mmCIF file of C-alpha atoms in Angstrom:
data_model
loop_
_atom_site.group_PDB
_atom_site.id
_atom_site.type_symbol
_atom_site.label_atom_id
_atom_site.label_comp_id
_atom_site.label_asym_id
_atom_site.label_seq_id
_atom_site.Cartn_x
_atom_site.Cartn_y
_atom_site.Cartn_z
ATOM 1 C CA MET A 1 -46.846 -5.016 -23.898
ATOM 2 C CA LYS A 2 -44.069 -6.986 -25.375
ATOM 3 C CA HIS A 3 -44.740 -5.125 -29.018
ATOM 4 C CA GLN A 4 -44.658 -1.572 -26.757
ATOM 5 C CA LEU A 5 -41.379 -2.591 -25.185
ATOM 6 C CA PHE A 6 -40.126 -3.376 -28.670
ATOM 7 C CA LEU A 7 -41.105 -0.156 -29.759
ATOM 8 C CA ALA A 8 -39.725 1.831 -27.239
ATOM 9 C CA TRP A 9 -36.429 -0.424 -27.333
ATOM 10 C CA LYS A 10 -35.996 0.749 -31.208
ATOM 11 C CA TYR A 11 -36.256 4.300 -30.489
ATOM 12 C CA LEU A 12 -33.697 4.496 -27.752
ATOM 13 C CA GLN A 13 -31.549 2.425 -30.027
ATOM 14 C CA TYR A 14 -32.425 5.117 -33.213
ATOM 15 C CA HIS A 15 -31.641 8.000 -30.800
ATOM 16 C CA TRP A 16 -28.480 6.299 -29.250
ATOM 17 C CA VAL A 17 -26.613 9.447 -28.961
ATOM 18 C CA LYS A 18 -28.867 11.135 -26.749
ATOM 19 C CA THR A 19 -30.027 7.718 -24.766
ATOM 20 C CA THR A 20 -26.306 7.254 -24.111
ATOM 21 C CA ILE A 21 -25.914 10.645 -22.650
ATOM 22 C CA LEU A 22 -28.980 10.289 -20.278
ATOM 23 C CA ILE A 23 -27.799 6.672 -19.258
ATOM 24 C CA LEU A 24 -24.324 7.963 -18.360
ATOM 25 C CA SER A 25 -25.734 11.060 -16.706
ATOM 26 C CA ILE A 26 -28.268 8.956 -14.209
ATOM 27 C CA ALA A 27 -25.556 6.188 -13.990
ATOM 28 C CA PHE A 28 -22.906 8.752 -12.423
ATOM 29 C CA ILE A 29 -25.857 10.469 -10.004
ATOM 30 C CA LEU A 30 -26.094 6.784 -8.491
ATOM 31 C CA PHE A 31 -22.722 5.795 -8.611
ATOM 32 C CA ILE A 32 -20.924 8.814 -7.164
ATOM 33 C CA PRO A 33 -22.568 8.144 -3.585
ATOM 34 C CA LEU A 34 -22.728 4.377 -3.595
ATOM 35 C CA GLY A 35 -19.026 4.519 -4.647
ATOM 36 C CA LEU A 36 -18.017 6.632 -2.121
ATOM 37 C CA ASN A 37 -19.852 4.672 0.587
ATOM 38 C CA THR A 38 -17.903 1.626 -1.126
ATOM 39 C CA LEU A 39 -14.720 2.924 -1.224
ATOM 40 C CA SER A 40 -14.772 4.402 2.358
ATOM 41 C CA ASP A 41 -16.277 1.263 3.597
ATOM 42 C CA LYS A 42 -13.366 -1.046 1.819
ATOM 43 C CA GLY A 43 -10.701 1.468 3.179
ATOM 44 C CA SER A 44 -11.782 1.431 6.735
ATOM 45 C CA LYS A 45 -11.940 -2.138 7.082
ATOM 46 C CA ASP A 46 -8.359 -2.860 5.319
ATOM 47 C CA LEU A 47 -7.032 -0.011 7.077
ATOM 48 C CA MET A 48 -8.094 -0.907 10.547
ATOM 49 C CA ALA A 49 -7.640 -4.575 10.339
ATOM 50 C CA ARG A 50 -3.804 -3.813 9.774
ATOM 51 C CA ALA A 51 -3.755 -1.200 12.521
ATOM 52 C CA LYS A 52 -5.505 -3.869 15.052
ATOM 53 C CA SER A 53 -2.888 -6.444 14.215
ATOM 54 C CA THR A 54 -0.036 -3.930 15.068
ATOM 55 C CA PRO A 55 -0.676 -3.003 19.090
ATOM 56 C CA LEU A 56 2.249 -0.471 19.164
ATOM 57 C CA LEU A 57 4.780 1.393 17.173
ATOM 58 C CA ILE A 58 7.929 3.408 18.259
ATOM 59 C CA GLY A 59 9.839 5.915 16.057
ATOM 60 C CA ALA A 60 11.067 9.589 16.537
ATOM 61 C CA LYS A 61 9.219 12.014 17.555
ATOM 62 C CA GLY A 62 6.957 13.677 14.493
ATOM 63 C CA SER A 63 3.756 13.356 12.829
ATOM 64 C CA GLU A 64 2.102 10.343 14.288
ATOM 65 C CA THR A 65 0.379 9.756 11.146
ATOM 66 C CA GLU A 66 3.536 9.273 8.969
ATOM 67 C CA LEU A 67 4.777 6.829 11.685
ATOM 68 C CA ALA A 68 1.620 4.866 11.442
ATOM 69 C CA LEU A 69 1.730 4.659 7.881
ATOM 70 C CA SER A 70 5.604 3.752 7.694
ATOM 71 C CA GLY A 71 5.112 1.138 10.253
ATOM 72 C CA LEU A 72 2.310 -0.405 8.750
ATOM 73 C CA TYR A 73 3.050 -0.088 4.992
ATOM 74 C CA PHE A 74 6.173 0.400 4.921
ATOM 75 C CA LYS A 75 6.134 4.064 3.546
ATOM 76 C CA SER A 76 9.625 6.008 5.128
ATOM 77 C CA ASN A 77 10.690 8.360 2.670
ATOM 78 C CA SER A 78 11.264 11.287 5.237
ATOM 79 C CA LEU A 79 10.819 9.343 8.468
ATOM 80 C CA GLU A 80 13.681 10.061 10.552
ATOM 81 C CA ALA A 81 15.648 6.887 12.141
ATOM 82 C CA ILE A 82 16.439 5.675 16.145
ATOM 83 C CA PRO A 83 18.830 4.278 17.313
ATOM 84 C CA PHE A 84 19.345 0.617 17.259
ATOM 85 C CA LYS A 85 19.982 0.565 21.199
ATOM 86 C CA THR A 86 15.882 1.388 21.815
ATOM 87 C CA VAL A 87 15.141 -2.064 20.498
ATOM 88 C CA THR A 88 17.678 -3.515 23.055
ATOM 89 C CA GLU A 89 16.437 -1.280 25.684
ATOM 90 C CA ILE A 90 12.701 -1.867 25.269
ATOM 91 C CA SER A 91 13.621 -5.791 24.792
ATOM 92 C CA ASN A 92 15.119 -5.702 27.863
ATOM 93 C CA THR A 93 11.822 -4.503 29.926
ATOM 94 C CA ASN A 94 10.492 -8.184 28.980
ATOM 95 C CA LEU A 95 6.898 -6.480 28.527
ATOM 96 C CA GLY A 96 6.427 -7.934 25.096
ATOM 97 C CA GLU A 97 8.032 -8.932 21.661
ATOM 98 C CA VAL A 98 10.001 -6.182 19.708
ATOM 99 C CA ILE A 99 10.477 -6.072 15.924
ATOM 100 C CA PRO A 100 12.764 -3.616 14.263
ATOM 101 C CA LEU A 101 11.999 -2.131 11.043
ATOM 102 C CA ASN A 102 14.667 -0.745 8.682
ATOM 103 C CA LEU A 103 12.859 0.648 5.795
ATOM 104 C CA GLU A 104 15.858 2.761 3.713
ATOM 105 C CA TYR A 105 15.914 0.879 0.515
ATOM 106 C CA TYR A 106 14.127 -0.582 -2.210
ATOM 107 C CA VAL A 107 14.399 -3.370 -4.890
ATOM 108 C CA LYS A 108 12.780 -1.561 -8.072
ATOM 109 C CA GLU A 109 9.624 -0.288 -6.629
ATOM 110 C CA PHE A 110 9.497 -2.801 -3.810
ATOM 111 C CA PRO A 111 10.733 -1.744 0.063
ATOM 112 C CA ILE A 112 13.101 -3.823 1.776
ATOM 113 C CA VAL A 113 12.017 -4.115 5.321
ATOM 114 C CA GLY A 114 15.460 -4.610 7.263
ATOM 115 C CA THR A 115 13.351 -6.846 10.270
ATOM 116 C CA ALA A 116 13.801 -9.618 12.323
ATOM 117 C CA SER A 117 12.573 -13.211 11.619
ATOM 118 C CA SER A 118 10.234 -13.026 14.318
ATOM 119 C CA TYR A 119 8.056 -10.904 11.955
ATOM 120 C CA PHE A 120 6.677 -13.488 9.879
ATOM 121 C CA LYS A 121 4.990 -15.239 13.046
ATOM 122 C CA PHE A 122 3.755 -11.946 14.273
ATOM 123 C CA ARG A 123 1.881 -11.421 11.006
ATOM 124 C CA ASP A 124 0.583 -15.030 11.140
ATOM 125 C CA ALA A 125 2.672 -15.311 7.401
ATOM 126 C CA ASN A 126 2.889 -18.481 5.975
ATOM 127 C CA PHE A 127 5.322 -19.546 3.294
ATOM 128 C CA LYS A 128 4.798 -20.684 -0.453
ATOM 129 C CA SER A 129 8.026 -21.985 -0.765
ATOM 130 C CA GLY A 130 11.203 -21.823 1.211
ATOM 131 C CA ARG A 131 11.906 -20.583 4.791
ATOM 132 C CA ALA A 132 12.903 -17.201 6.452
ATOM 133 C CA MET A 133 16.033 -15.609 6.296
ATOM 134 C CA ALA A 134 18.689 -17.093 8.660
ATOM 135 C CA ILE A 135 22.293 -15.194 7.957
ATOM 136 C CA LEU A 136 23.408 -12.022 6.055
ATOM 137 C CA GLY A 137 22.344 -11.740 2.262
ATOM 138 C CA GLU A 138 19.459 -13.360 2.712
ATOM 139 C CA CYS A 139 15.947 -12.205 1.595
ATOM 140 C CA VAL A 140 12.369 -13.048 1.984
ATOM 141 C CA LEU A 141 9.588 -12.112 -0.821
ATOM 142 C CA GLY A 142 6.147 -11.098 -0.773
ATOM 143 C CA SER A 143 4.129 -12.596 -3.220
ATOM 144 C CA LYS A 144 3.154 -9.978 -5.475
ATOM 145 C CA ALA A 145 6.952 -8.656 -5.161
ATOM 146 C CA ALA A 146 8.146 -12.558 -6.217
ATOM 147 C CA GLU A 147 5.350 -12.228 -9.142
ATOM 148 C CA VAL A 148 6.512 -8.715 -10.593
ATOM 149 C CA LEU A 149 10.246 -9.651 -10.349
ATOM 150 C CA GLY A 150 9.936 -12.839 -11.870
ATOM 151 C CA ILE A 151 12.056 -14.410 -9.096
ATOM 152 C CA LYS A 152 11.884 -17.976 -7.396
ATOM 153 C CA VAL A 153 13.537 -19.072 -4.546
ATOM 154 C CA GLY A 154 17.133 -19.808 -5.139
ATOM 155 C CA GLU A 155 17.338 -16.438 -7.431
ATOM 156 C CA SER A 156 18.729 -12.856 -6.236
ATOM 157 C CA VAL A 157 17.320 -9.616 -6.203
ATOM 158 C CA ILE A 158 19.874 -6.639 -6.181
ATOM 159 C CA SER A 159 18.982 -3.424 -3.667
ATOM 160 C CA SER A 160 18.348 -0.045 -5.341
ATOM 161 C CA PRO A 161 20.279 3.044 -4.290
ATOM 162 C CA LYS A 162 18.007 5.735 -2.488
ATOM 163 C CA SER A 163 18.370 8.296 -5.654
ATOM 164 C CA ALA A 164 19.746 8.778 -9.230
ATOM 165 C CA PHE A 165 22.558 10.852 -7.108
ATOM 166 C CA ASP A 166 22.990 8.795 -3.881
ATOM 167 C CA VAL A 167 26.120 9.745 -2.465
ATOM 168 C CA SER A 168 25.492 8.750 0.949
ATOM 169 C CA GLY A 169 27.686 5.581 1.073
ATOM 170 C CA SER A 170 24.718 2.601 0.336
ATOM 171 C CA TYR A 171 26.142 -0.017 -1.411
ATOM 172 C CA PRO A 172 23.793 -2.134 -4.201
ATOM 173 C CA LEU A 173 23.678 -5.496 -2.682
ATOM 174 C CA LYS A 174 22.922 -8.933 -4.382
ATOM 175 C CA MET A 175 20.638 -10.796 -1.846
ATOM 176 C CA THR A 176 19.485 -14.329 -2.178
ATOM 177 C CA VAL A 177 15.854 -15.123 -2.419
ATOM 178 C CA VAL A 178 15.593 -17.930 0.258
ATOM 179 C CA GLY A 179 11.975 -17.943 0.674
ATOM 180 C CA ILE A 180 8.171 -16.591 -1.059
ATOM 181 C CA LEU A 181 5.388 -15.607 1.454
ATOM 182 C CA ASN A 182 1.634 -16.800 0.201
ATOM 183 C CA ALA A 183 -0.366 -13.829 -0.315
ATOM 184 C CA THR A 184 -2.042 -11.837 2.347
ATOM 185 C CA ASN A 185 -3.550 -8.858 0.694
ATOM 186 C CA THR A 186 -1.673 -6.498 2.825
ATOM 187 C CA ALA A 187 1.466 -4.560 2.329
ATOM 188 C CA ASP A 188 3.452 -7.444 3.301
ATOM 189 C CA ASP A 189 2.976 -8.793 -0.114
ATOM 190 C CA GLU A 190 4.705 -5.813 -2.031
ATOM 191 C CA ALA A 191 7.714 -5.830 0.403
ATOM 192 C CA VAL A 192 11.341 -7.674 0.375
ATOM 193 C CA PHE A 193 12.205 -8.949 3.750
ATOM 194 C CA THR A 194 15.828 -9.335 5.286
ATOM 195 C CA ASP A 195 17.743 -9.073 8.380
ATOM 196 C CA VAL A 196 17.823 -5.836 9.890
ATOM 197 C CA LYS A 197 21.831 -6.034 9.827
ATOM 198 C CA THR A 198 21.613 -7.110 6.005
ATOM 199 C CA THR A 199 20.074 -3.510 5.446
ATOM 200 C CA TRP A 200 23.074 -2.155 7.661
ATOM 201 C CA VAL A 201 25.615 -3.665 5.216
ATOM 202 C CA ILE A 202 23.644 -1.813 2.390
ATOM 203 C CA SER A 203 24.381 1.333 4.102
ATOM 204 C CA GLY A 204 27.640 0.865 4.546
ATOM 205 C CA PHE A 205 28.053 0.204 8.415
ATOM 206 C CA ALA A 206 29.395 -3.234 7.095
ATOM 207 C CA HIS A 207 31.541 -4.792 4.297
ATOM 208 C CA GLY A 208 33.504 -7.946 3.288
ATOM 209 C CA HIS A 209 36.624 -7.790 1.248
ATOM 210 C CA ASP A 210 39.795 -9.415 0.381
ATOM 211 C CA ASN A 211 42.167 -10.361 2.894
ATOM 212 C CA VAL A 212 44.619 -7.638 2.672
ATOM 213 C CA THR A 213 47.021 -9.525 5.302
ATOM 214 C CA GLU A 214 47.776 -12.294 2.724
ATOM 215 C CA THR A 215 47.418 -10.223 -0.802
ATOM 216 C CA THR A 216 51.181 -9.776 -2.332
ATOM 217 C CA ALA A 217 50.168 -6.675 -4.296
ATOM 218 C CA ASP A 218 51.471 -3.446 -3.507
ATOM 219 C CA SER A 219 48.805 -1.623 -5.117
ATOM 220 C CA LEU A 220 46.286 -3.051 -2.801
ATOM 221 C CA LEU A 221 47.860 -1.508 0.610
ATOM 222 C CA LEU A 222 48.990 1.909 2.067
ATOM 223 C CA SER A 223 51.198 0.224 4.565
ATOM 224 C CA LYS A 224 52.090 -3.408 5.923
ATOM 225 C CA THR A 225 53.665 -4.804 8.704
ATOM 226 C CA LYS A 226 54.053 -8.067 10.468
ATOM 227 C CA GLU A 227 51.279 -7.476 12.751
ATOM 228 C CA ASN A 228 49.001 -5.588 10.472
ATOM 229 C CA ALA A 229 47.955 -4.515 6.494
ATOM 230 C CA ILE A 230 46.108 -0.915 5.669
ATOM 231 C CA ALA A 231 44.184 -1.314 2.907
ATOM 232 C CA SER A 232 44.018 1.060 -0.293
ATOM 233 C CA PRO A 233 40.687 2.332 -1.798
ATOM 234 C CA ALA A 234 41.312 -0.453 -4.560
ATOM 235 C CA VAL A 235 40.754 -3.428 -2.353
ATOM 236 C CA LEU A 236 37.578 -5.128 -3.752
ATOM 237 C CA THR A 237 34.500 -4.831 -1.527
ATOM 238 C CA TYR A 238 32.107 -7.239 -2.073
ATOM 239 C CA ASN A 239 28.602 -6.500 -3.253
ATOM 240 C CA GLU A 240 26.975 -10.104 -2.581
ATOM 241 C CA ILE A 241 27.581 -11.994 0.414
ATOM 242 C CA THR A 242 28.150 -15.811 -0.121
ATOM 243 C CA PRO A 243 29.476 -18.788 1.908
ATOM 244 C CA GLU A 244 33.072 -18.242 0.708
ATOM 245 C CA ASN A 245 33.098 -14.514 1.949
ATOM 246 C CA ILE A 246 30.750 -14.118 4.529
ATOM 247 C CA SER A 247 33.647 -14.651 7.685
ATOM 248 C CA SER A 248 35.146 -11.298 6.062
ATOM 249 C CA PHE A 249 32.104 -9.149 6.610
ATOM 250 C CA HIS A 250 32.591 -7.236 9.637
ATOM 251 C CA PHE A 251 30.840 -3.881 10.820
ATOM 252 C CA HIS A 252 32.407 -0.567 11.646
ATOM 253 C CA GLY A 253 30.960 1.298 14.408
ATOM 254 C CA ASN A 254 28.654 0.491 17.353
ATOM 255 C CA PRO A 255 25.698 -1.540 16.073
ATOM 256 C CA ASP A 256 23.936 0.577 18.823
ATOM 257 C CA ALA A 257 23.970 3.549 17.121
ATOM 258 C CA PHE A 258 22.987 1.930 13.873
ATOM 259 C CA PRO A 259 19.462 3.164 12.227
ATOM 260 C CA VAL A 260 15.898 1.616 12.427
ATOM 261 C CA GLN A 261 12.740 3.520 11.155
ATOM 262 C CA ALA A 262 10.578 1.812 13.653
ATOM 263 C CA ILE A 263 9.568 -0.584 15.904
ATOM 264 C CA VAL A 264 6.714 -3.232 16.340
ATOM 265 C CA VAL A 265 5.801 -3.729 19.922
ATOM 266 C CA ASN A 266 3.399 -6.794 20.332
ATOM 267 C CA PRO A 267 2.802 -6.360 24.638
ATOM 268 C CA ASN A 268 2.465 -9.554 26.686
ATOM 269 C CA SER A 269 -1.048 -8.245 27.755
ATOM 270 C CA LYS A 270 -2.874 -5.160 27.945
ATOM 271 C CA LYS A 271 -1.431 -4.085 31.470
ATOM 272 C CA ASP A 272 2.389 -4.571 29.762
ATOM 273 C CA GLY A 273 1.132 -2.071 26.952
ATOM 274 C CA LEU A 274 -0.497 0.811 29.206
ATOM 275 C CA ILE A 275 3.054 0.400 31.456
ATOM 276 C CA LEU A 276 5.399 0.631 27.992
ATOM 277 C CA ARG A 277 3.056 3.524 26.881
ATOM 278 C CA GLY A 278 3.304 5.304 30.198
ATOM 279 C CA ARG A 279 7.291 5.327 30.127
ATOM 280 C CA PHE A 280 7.207 6.775 26.679
ATOM 281 C CA GLU A 281 5.118 9.700 28.412
ATOM 282 C CA ASN A 282 7.629 10.813 30.457
ATOM 283 C CA ARG A 283 10.534 10.619 28.291
ATOM 284 C CA THR A 284 12.440 13.616 26.996
ATOM 285 C CA ASP A 285 14.342 11.983 24.070
ATOM 286 C CA ASN A 286 13.225 12.321 20.491
ATOM 287 C CA LEU A 287 10.920 9.304 21.072
ATOM 288 C CA GLN A 288 7.270 8.460 20.504
ATOM 289 C CA ILE A 289 5.206 5.663 21.121
ATOM 290 C CA VAL A 290 1.630 5.524 19.051
ATOM 291 C CA VAL A 291 -1.280 3.240 18.884
ATOM 292 C CA PRO A 292 -1.821 2.367 15.283
ATOM 293 C CA THR A 293 -5.812 1.596 15.728
ATOM 294 C CA THR A 294 -6.111 5.374 17.435
ATOM 295 C CA VAL A 295 -3.995 7.131 14.641
ATOM 296 C CA MET A 296 -5.857 5.273 11.792
ATOM 297 C CA GLN A 297 -9.194 5.939 13.321
ATOM 298 C CA GLU A 298 -8.190 9.762 13.345
ATOM 299 C CA LEU A 299 -7.487 9.661 9.708
ATOM 300 C CA LEU A 300 -10.405 7.721 8.678
ATOM 301 C CA ASP A 301 -12.563 10.500 10.546
ATOM 302 C CA THR A 302 -10.854 12.893 8.214
ATOM 303 C CA VAL A 303 -11.323 10.951 5.191
ATOM 304 C CA VAL A 304 -15.006 10.566 6.310
ATOM 305 C CA SER A 305 -15.614 14.079 6.498
ATOM 306 C CA VAL A 306 -14.200 14.918 3.414
ATOM 307 C CA LYS A 307 -16.734 11.783 2.225
ATOM 308 C CA ASN A 308 -19.632 13.885 3.814
ATOM 309 C CA LEU A 309 -18.798 16.850 2.302
ATOM 310 C CA LEU A 310 -18.362 15.047 -1.074
ATOM 311 C CA LEU A 311 -21.426 13.306 -1.007
ATOM 312 C CA LEU A 312 -23.495 16.515 -0.130
ATOM 313 C CA ALA A 313 -22.042 18.154 -3.100
ATOM 314 C CA ALA A 314 -23.151 14.747 -5.403
ATOM 315 C CA ILE A 315 -26.670 14.840 -3.948
ATOM 316 C CA SER A 316 -26.799 18.731 -4.801
ATOM 317 C CA ILE A 317 -25.551 18.023 -8.101
ATOM 318 C CA GLY A 318 -27.629 14.925 -8.899
ATOM 319 C CA LEU A 319 -30.857 16.733 -7.783
ATOM 320 C CA ALA A 320 -29.949 19.511 -10.706
ATOM 321 C CA THR A 321 -29.000 16.733 -13.053
ATOM 322 C CA LEU A 322 -32.261 14.940 -12.634
ATOM 323 C CA VAL A 323 -34.358 18.030 -12.780
ATOM 324 C CA ILE A 324 -32.458 18.480 -16.377
ATOM 325 C CA VAL A 325 -33.010 14.890 -17.441
ATOM 326 C CA THR A 326 -37.047 15.353 -16.729
ATOM 327 C CA LEU A 327 -36.526 18.283 -18.488
ATOM 328 C CA VAL A 328 -35.093 16.578 -21.395
ATOM 329 C CA PHE A 329 -37.664 13.961 -21.292
ATOM 330 C CA SER A 330 -40.585 16.519 -21.311
ATOM 331 C CA LEU A 331 -39.045 18.436 -24.279
ATOM 332 C CA SER A 332 -38.597 15.087 -26.107
ATOM 333 C CA ILE A 333 -42.404 14.335 -25.619
ATOM 334 C CA LYS A 334 -43.269 17.978 -27.185
ATOM 335 C CA LEU A 335 -40.829 17.497 -30.172
ATOM 336 C CA ARG A 336 -42.216 14.122 -30.688
ATOM 337 C CA SER A 337 -46.080 15.379 -30.950
ATOM 338 C CA GLY A 338 -46.120 14.546 -34.933
ATOM 339 C CA GLU A 339 -44.470 11.094 -33.963
ATOM 340 C CA ILE A 340 -47.362 10.875 -31.263
ATOM 341 C CA HIS A 341 -50.216 11.695 -33.788
ATOM 342 C CA THR A 342 -49.316 9.741 -36.381
ATOM 343 C CA MET A 343 -49.577 6.614 -33.861
ATOM 344 C CA LYS A 344 -53.132 7.965 -32.949
ATOM 345 C CA ARG A 345 -54.236 7.868 -36.633
ATOM 346 C CA ILE A 346 -52.890 4.502 -36.992
ATOM 347 C CA GLY A 347 -55.079 3.374 -34.326
ATOM 348 C CA SER A 348 -52.788 3.520 -31.287
ATOM 349 C CA SER A 349 -54.568 3.901 -27.850
ATOM 350 C CA LYS A 350 -53.936 6.974 -25.620
ATOM 351 C CA SER A 351 -52.786 3.959 -23.094
ATOM 352 C CA ALA A 352 -50.458 2.345 -25.571
ATOM 353 C CA ILE A 353 -48.829 5.461 -26.344
ATOM 354 C CA THR A 354 -48.092 6.688 -22.514
ATOM 355 C CA ASN A 355 -46.848 2.686 -22.239
ATOM 356 C CA ILE A 356 -44.353 3.254 -24.697
ATOM 357 C CA LEU A 357 -43.125 6.700 -23.899
ATOM 358 C CA GLY A 358 -42.941 5.150 -19.694
ATOM 359 C CA LEU A 359 -41.311 2.421 -21.126
ATOM 360 C CA GLU A 360 -38.335 4.358 -22.804
ATOM 361 C CA VAL A 361 -38.163 6.007 -19.360
ATOM 362 C CA VAL A 362 -38.321 2.860 -17.436
ATOM 363 C CA LEU A 363 -35.752 1.127 -19.682
ATOM 364 C CA THR A 364 -33.188 4.120 -19.703
ATOM 365 C CA LEU A 365 -33.135 4.344 -15.750
ATOM 366 C CA ALA A 366 -32.656 0.381 -15.709
ATOM 367 C CA LEU A 367 -29.619 0.538 -18.096
ATOM 368 C CA SER A 368 -28.327 3.494 -15.909
ATOM 369 C CA LEU A 369 -28.808 1.296 -12.926
ATOM 370 C CA VAL A 370 -27.084 -1.709 -14.340
ATOM 371 C CA LEU A 371 -24.130 0.798 -15.123
ATOM 372 C CA ALA A 372 -24.039 1.990 -11.876
ATOM 373 C CA VAL A 373 -23.876 -1.398 -10.304
ATOM 374 C CA VAL A 374 -21.131 -2.228 -12.219
ATOM 375 C CA LEU A 375 -18.958 0.575 -11.629
ATOM 376 C CA VAL A 376 -19.468 -0.271 -7.862
ATOM 377 C CA LEU A 377 -18.483 -3.745 -8.680
ATOM 378 C CA LEU A 378 -15.472 -2.780 -10.149
ATOM 379 C CA LEU A 379 -14.606 -0.206 -7.366
ATOM 380 C CA ASN A 380 -14.931 -3.128 -5.191
ATOM 381 C CA VAL A 381 -12.490 -4.790 -6.659
ATOM 382 C CA PHE A 382 -10.095 -1.913 -7.347
ATOM 383 C CA GLY A 383 -10.451 -0.057 -4.193
ATOM 384 C CA PRO A 384 -7.752 -1.035 -2.448
ATOM 385 C CA TYR A 385 -5.243 -0.085 -5.046
ATOM 386 C CA LEU A 386 -7.092 3.453 -5.380
ATOM 387 C CA ILE A 387 -6.860 3.938 -1.118
ATOM 388 C CA LYS A 388 -2.933 3.118 -2.380
ATOM 389 C CA ILE A 389 -2.693 5.358 -4.397
ATOM 390 C CA PHE A 390 -4.507 8.023 -3.175
ATOM 391 C CA ILE A 391 -4.275 7.684 0.951
ATOM 392 C CA LEU A 392 -1.238 5.794 1.388
#
């Protein structure tokens, strides 16, 4: 058997082009259904785990899926904002913990999440170094954001404009990093967390500047009396909040009207959650409440339906490919009639020849199976990234 295996292997090596094509064809026949199941199962577990840890989400009426994805994964490209007074209103009901999410800006490709320091306790997030943000201008980085940006505690990051043609009044703000989170393998790893008021500074609802009542430069003033001074556009507006200038920062307008994109609510009990949901069912304003587990399950059901169609197509193609592979082996044996005749003339028995041909098939199938398993293992590792690209 050892010699027969050697001859079979040498034949496959010599005809490496044909062997490679057969191995790839069979491997992909095996990989497609296995890979789809692996990706679906992995995605389902990750998506549902994040959803289960977030009992309720509140946002503007519209797509429930978009609201859920925004609240869970900080995707808010077109999510309508709601006023901050909603946060205060829900908090005053004492039905649960209320955490705002303002998701308008980025630091490069990483979303800035304007929230409250209670978010970290809610997510059971631990600090690798540093602490939670405490004052305006401080921020906390997720593990991957810190790694990619190459930032350590004590250094700074700068917010990015919404677009290259952003004329909405947002200001790039230099924020001091006061903490870095441990890796959690969730969307938190790729976020920049700061207080919601800091995001309002970026939006232009608050700013700090030189004390115009003490300046002597006429070019910085439109008018000045003993009681007050009216600043001109030439007055320097700070783009960094420091201990020296933080007292000069002030808000313009009513904070209750300032924007947030979503609100996370962690009810005190199941009953309190039902009460809150019931109240929102009867509201006539532009607000909705969603249960992330329900929304994500509906999304997964759609994904599973698509997966089943793909599996059916893959099985059909696989069967056709197997027929072709069988035909290739059969034709190969016929084309090798001269070779087989020579083997008989030099003393090979019929069973030995059959074993050699059979081992060629077995080796081809074994190599195909190994390749399919390797591809599935790679998919298991890189699956979360593919889910992020194609689903999230």
